Structures are given as C-alpha cells and as structure tokens.
C-alpha cells in the first residue's frame, strides 16, 4: 500500500459525504499496522453538533474491524475542488488515541498535490494515556 493508493481511497470515499448543511465534502482513508485500509466520510446532522467528521468515521471503522493502530491517514476535503483540509482539533486528538508521534497525516490539496505531516507536528505535547489494548 503506497501513499497514492491511500490518497485515492480518501478521494473516492469523499463522494459519499453527507454534507447537506456545509456543502464541504471530506473523505478519510487510514492505514492500520496490519496493512488494512479503513475509510470514512463526514456525516452531518440537522442538529449541527451531532455531525461527525470523516476521520472519526474511519477510526470507528478501524476499531470495529479489530485494529488499534494508525500508521497513516489521508484526508481529502473541499466544497467543489479539493482544498487543503487538515484534521480539526477534535480529530487530531481522536487520531492520537491510536497513533504514535511518527504516524503520517497526509493532507490532500487540489491538482493531486498533498503534504505530509506527522502526528507530533499536528498535535505536539499531546495528552495521551497508555491504554492496555
Ligand atoms: N470536517 C471533517 O470531516 N473533518 C475535518 O477534519 C474538518 C471538518 C467536516 C465537518 C463538517 O461536516 C464539514 O467538514 C465542515 O466543517
């Protein structure tokens, strides 16, 4: 699984976004430590705070599949064309629950461009408890 495949899956699942309120589509594809990919898209709600982010959906899919470690996650977002969509603060903490500081967060831009950050860059000095999973 190379980065391009992960990026392609994030872009593909973005088409499934339920974003009738914001019009901002987001897709996320994460690679776990067993080499499996889990995807999610944003799912909005008439009661706005009840909506969920694409990253949250991908993490839930990973956990439901029995995996517990994120190696890399690609995020594709935008209203029409792709615009840089770095994970929101809440999702950075959700990713951190299952990712080490060196996990890669790939933010996809327009024109098939992307930028790779590390978990530690996007959430330095993060709060984390060593759960026994
Ligand atoms: N959104 C995500 O899915 N992930 C992020 O990291 C940022 C924001 C969604 C939430 C909402 O449905 C829409 O984008 C606009 O904020």
Tab-separated table of C-alpha atoms in Angstrom, residues 6-129:
chain	number	residue	atom	x	y	z
A	6	UNK	CA	-4.396	5.713	0.311
A	7	UNK	CA	-4.936	9.132	-1.235
A	8	UNK	CA	-7.074	7.646	-4.000
A	9	UNK	CA	-9.274	5.919	-1.414
A	10	UNK	CA	-9.713	9.150	0.577
A	11	UNK	CA	-10.734	10.993	-2.584
A	12	UNK	CA	-13.118	8.190	-3.585
A	13	UNK	CA	-14.949	7.964	-0.238
A	14	UNK	CA	-15.281	11.761	-0.188
A	15	UNK	CA	-18.001	11.285	-2.838
A	16	UNK	CA	-20.137	9.574	-0.169
A	17	UNK	CA	-20.051	12.564	2.214
A	18	UNK	CA	-23.426	13.554	3.660
A	19	UNK	CA	-22.820	17.288	3.935
A	20	UNK	CA	-26.148	18.883	3.066
A	21	UNK	CA	-25.581	21.777	5.503
A	22	UNK	CA	-21.991	22.808	4.852
A	23	UNK	CA	-21.511	21.503	1.321
A	24	UNK	CA	-17.969	20.644	2.414
A	25	UNK	CA	-17.110	17.072	1.468
A	26	UNK	CA	-14.449	15.183	3.380
A	27	UNK	CA	-13.087	11.682	2.903
A	28	UNK	CA	-10.513	9.923	5.052
A	29	UNK	CA	-8.624	6.684	4.482
A	30	UNK	CA	-6.374	5.264	7.155
A	31	UNK	CA	-3.800	2.519	7.008
A	32	UNK	CA	-3.507	0.307	10.077
A	33	UNK	CA	-0.473	-1.642	11.232
A	34	UNK	CA	-1.765	-4.819	9.592
A	35	UNK	CA	-1.834	-3.183	6.178
A	36	UNK	CA	-5.605	-2.789	6.051
A	37	UNK	CA	-7.371	0.387	4.965
A	38	UNK	CA	-10.445	1.839	6.675
A	39	UNK	CA	-12.426	4.723	5.247
A	40	UNK	CA	-14.925	7.305	6.448
A	41	UNK	CA	-16.699	10.450	5.271
A	42	UNK	CA	-18.339	13.312	7.114
A	43	UNK	CA	-21.966	12.756	8.133
A	44	UNK	CA	-23.804	15.947	9.069
A	45	UNK	CA	-26.995	16.335	11.069
A	46	UNK	CA	-29.868	18.830	11.310
A	47	UNK	CA	-28.774	19.274	14.911
A	48	UNK	CA	-25.394	20.581	13.779
A	49	UNK	CA	-23.140	19.472	16.655
A	50	UNK	CA	-24.248	15.868	16.131
A	51	UNK	CA	-22.471	15.653	12.802
A	52	UNK	CA	-19.284	13.640	12.597
A	53	UNK	CA	-16.024	14.134	10.732
A	54	UNK	CA	-14.591	11.838	8.081
A	55	UNK	CA	-11.621	10.940	10.284
A	56	UNK	CA	-13.980	9.938	13.089
A	57	UNK	CA	-15.810	7.571	10.747
A	58	UNK	CA	-12.584	5.988	9.523
A	59	UNK	CA	-11.375	5.475	13.091
A	60	UNK	CA	-14.680	3.874	14.078
A	61	UNK	CA	-14.429	1.518	11.090
A	62	UNK	CA	-10.878	0.589	12.098
A	63	UNK	CA	-11.844	-0.161	15.682
A	64	UNK	CA	-14.899	-2.143	14.593
A	65	UNK	CA	-12.615	-4.245	12.373
A	66	UNK	CA	-10.453	-5.063	15.382
A	67	UNK	CA	-7.440	-2.880	14.579
A	68	UNK	CA	-5.893	-0.483	17.053
A	69	UNK	CA	-3.000	1.285	15.387
A	70	UNK	CA	-2.913	4.006	12.739
A	71	UNK	CA	0.208	4.098	10.586
A	72	UNK	CA	-1.008	6.790	8.169
A	73	UNK	CA	-4.214	8.659	7.407
A	74	UNK	CA	-5.065	10.585	4.241
A	75	UNK	CA	-7.685	13.349	4.298
A	76	UNK	CA	-9.362	14.891	1.253
A	77	UNK	CA	-11.754	17.798	1.683
A	78	UNK	CA	-13.365	20.674	-0.129
A	79	UNK	CA	-16.629	22.073	-1.399
A	80	UNK	CA	-16.085	21.766	-5.126
A	81	UNK	CA	-12.465	21.068	-5.830
A	82	UNK	CA	-10.103	19.737	-3.193
A	83	UNK	CA	-8.839	22.287	-0.739
A	84	UNK	CA	-6.374	21.618	1.996
A	85	UNK	CA	-8.296	20.118	4.937
A	86	UNK	CA	-6.083	19.444	7.900
A	87	UNK	CA	-7.848	17.431	10.601
A	88	UNK	CA	-9.807	19.554	13.073
A	89	UNK	CA	-8.620	19.756	16.659
A	90	UNK	CA	-11.015	17.110	17.914
A	91	UNK	CA	-9.969	14.679	15.190
A	92	UNK	CA	-6.283	15.269	15.931
A	93	UNK	CA	-6.951	14.015	19.448
A	94	UNK	CA	-9.029	11.095	18.126
A	95	UNK	CA	-6.246	10.090	15.736
A	96	UNK	CA	-3.702	10.422	18.540
A	97	UNK	CA	-5.552	7.823	20.568
A	98	UNK	CA	-4.359	5.212	18.057
A	99	UNK	CA	-1.255	6.854	16.578
A	100	UNK	CA	2.300	7.496	17.682
A	101	UNK	CA	4.058	10.809	17.101
A	102	UNK	CA	5.615	9.484	13.902
A	103	UNK	CA	2.313	8.447	12.279
A	104	UNK	CA	1.793	10.251	8.980
A	105	UNK	CA	-1.125	12.546	8.239
A	106	UNK	CA	-1.456	13.183	4.524
A	107	UNK	CA	-3.446	16.290	3.613
A	108	UNK	CA	-4.583	16.334	0.015
A	109	UNK	CA	-4.715	19.547	-1.971
A	110	UNK	CA	-6.029	20.358	-5.411
A	111	UNK	CA	-4.150	19.259	-8.534
A	112	UNK	CA	-3.333	15.869	-6.998
A	113	UNK	CA	-0.914	17.568	-4.649
A	114	UNK	CA	-0.514	16.652	-0.999
A	115	UNK	CA	1.507	17.481	2.076
A	116	UNK	CA	2.531	15.007	4.732
A	117	UNK	CA	2.661	15.963	8.393
A	118	UNK	CA	3.483	13.833	11.384
A	119	UNK	CA	1.125	13.322	14.285
A	120	UNK	CA	3.650	15.082	16.509
A	121	UNK	CA	3.647	18.130	14.250
A	122	UNK	CA	-0.135	18.499	14.235
A	123	UNK	CA	-0.625	17.762	17.923
A	124	UNK	CA	2.547	18.475	19.870
A	125	UNK	CA	2.767	17.733	23.569
A	126	UNK	CA	-0.462	15.784	23.260
A	127	UNK	CA	-2.435	14.286	26.081
A	128	UNK	CA	-2.311	10.521	25.951
A	129	UNK	CA	-2.790	7.665	28.368
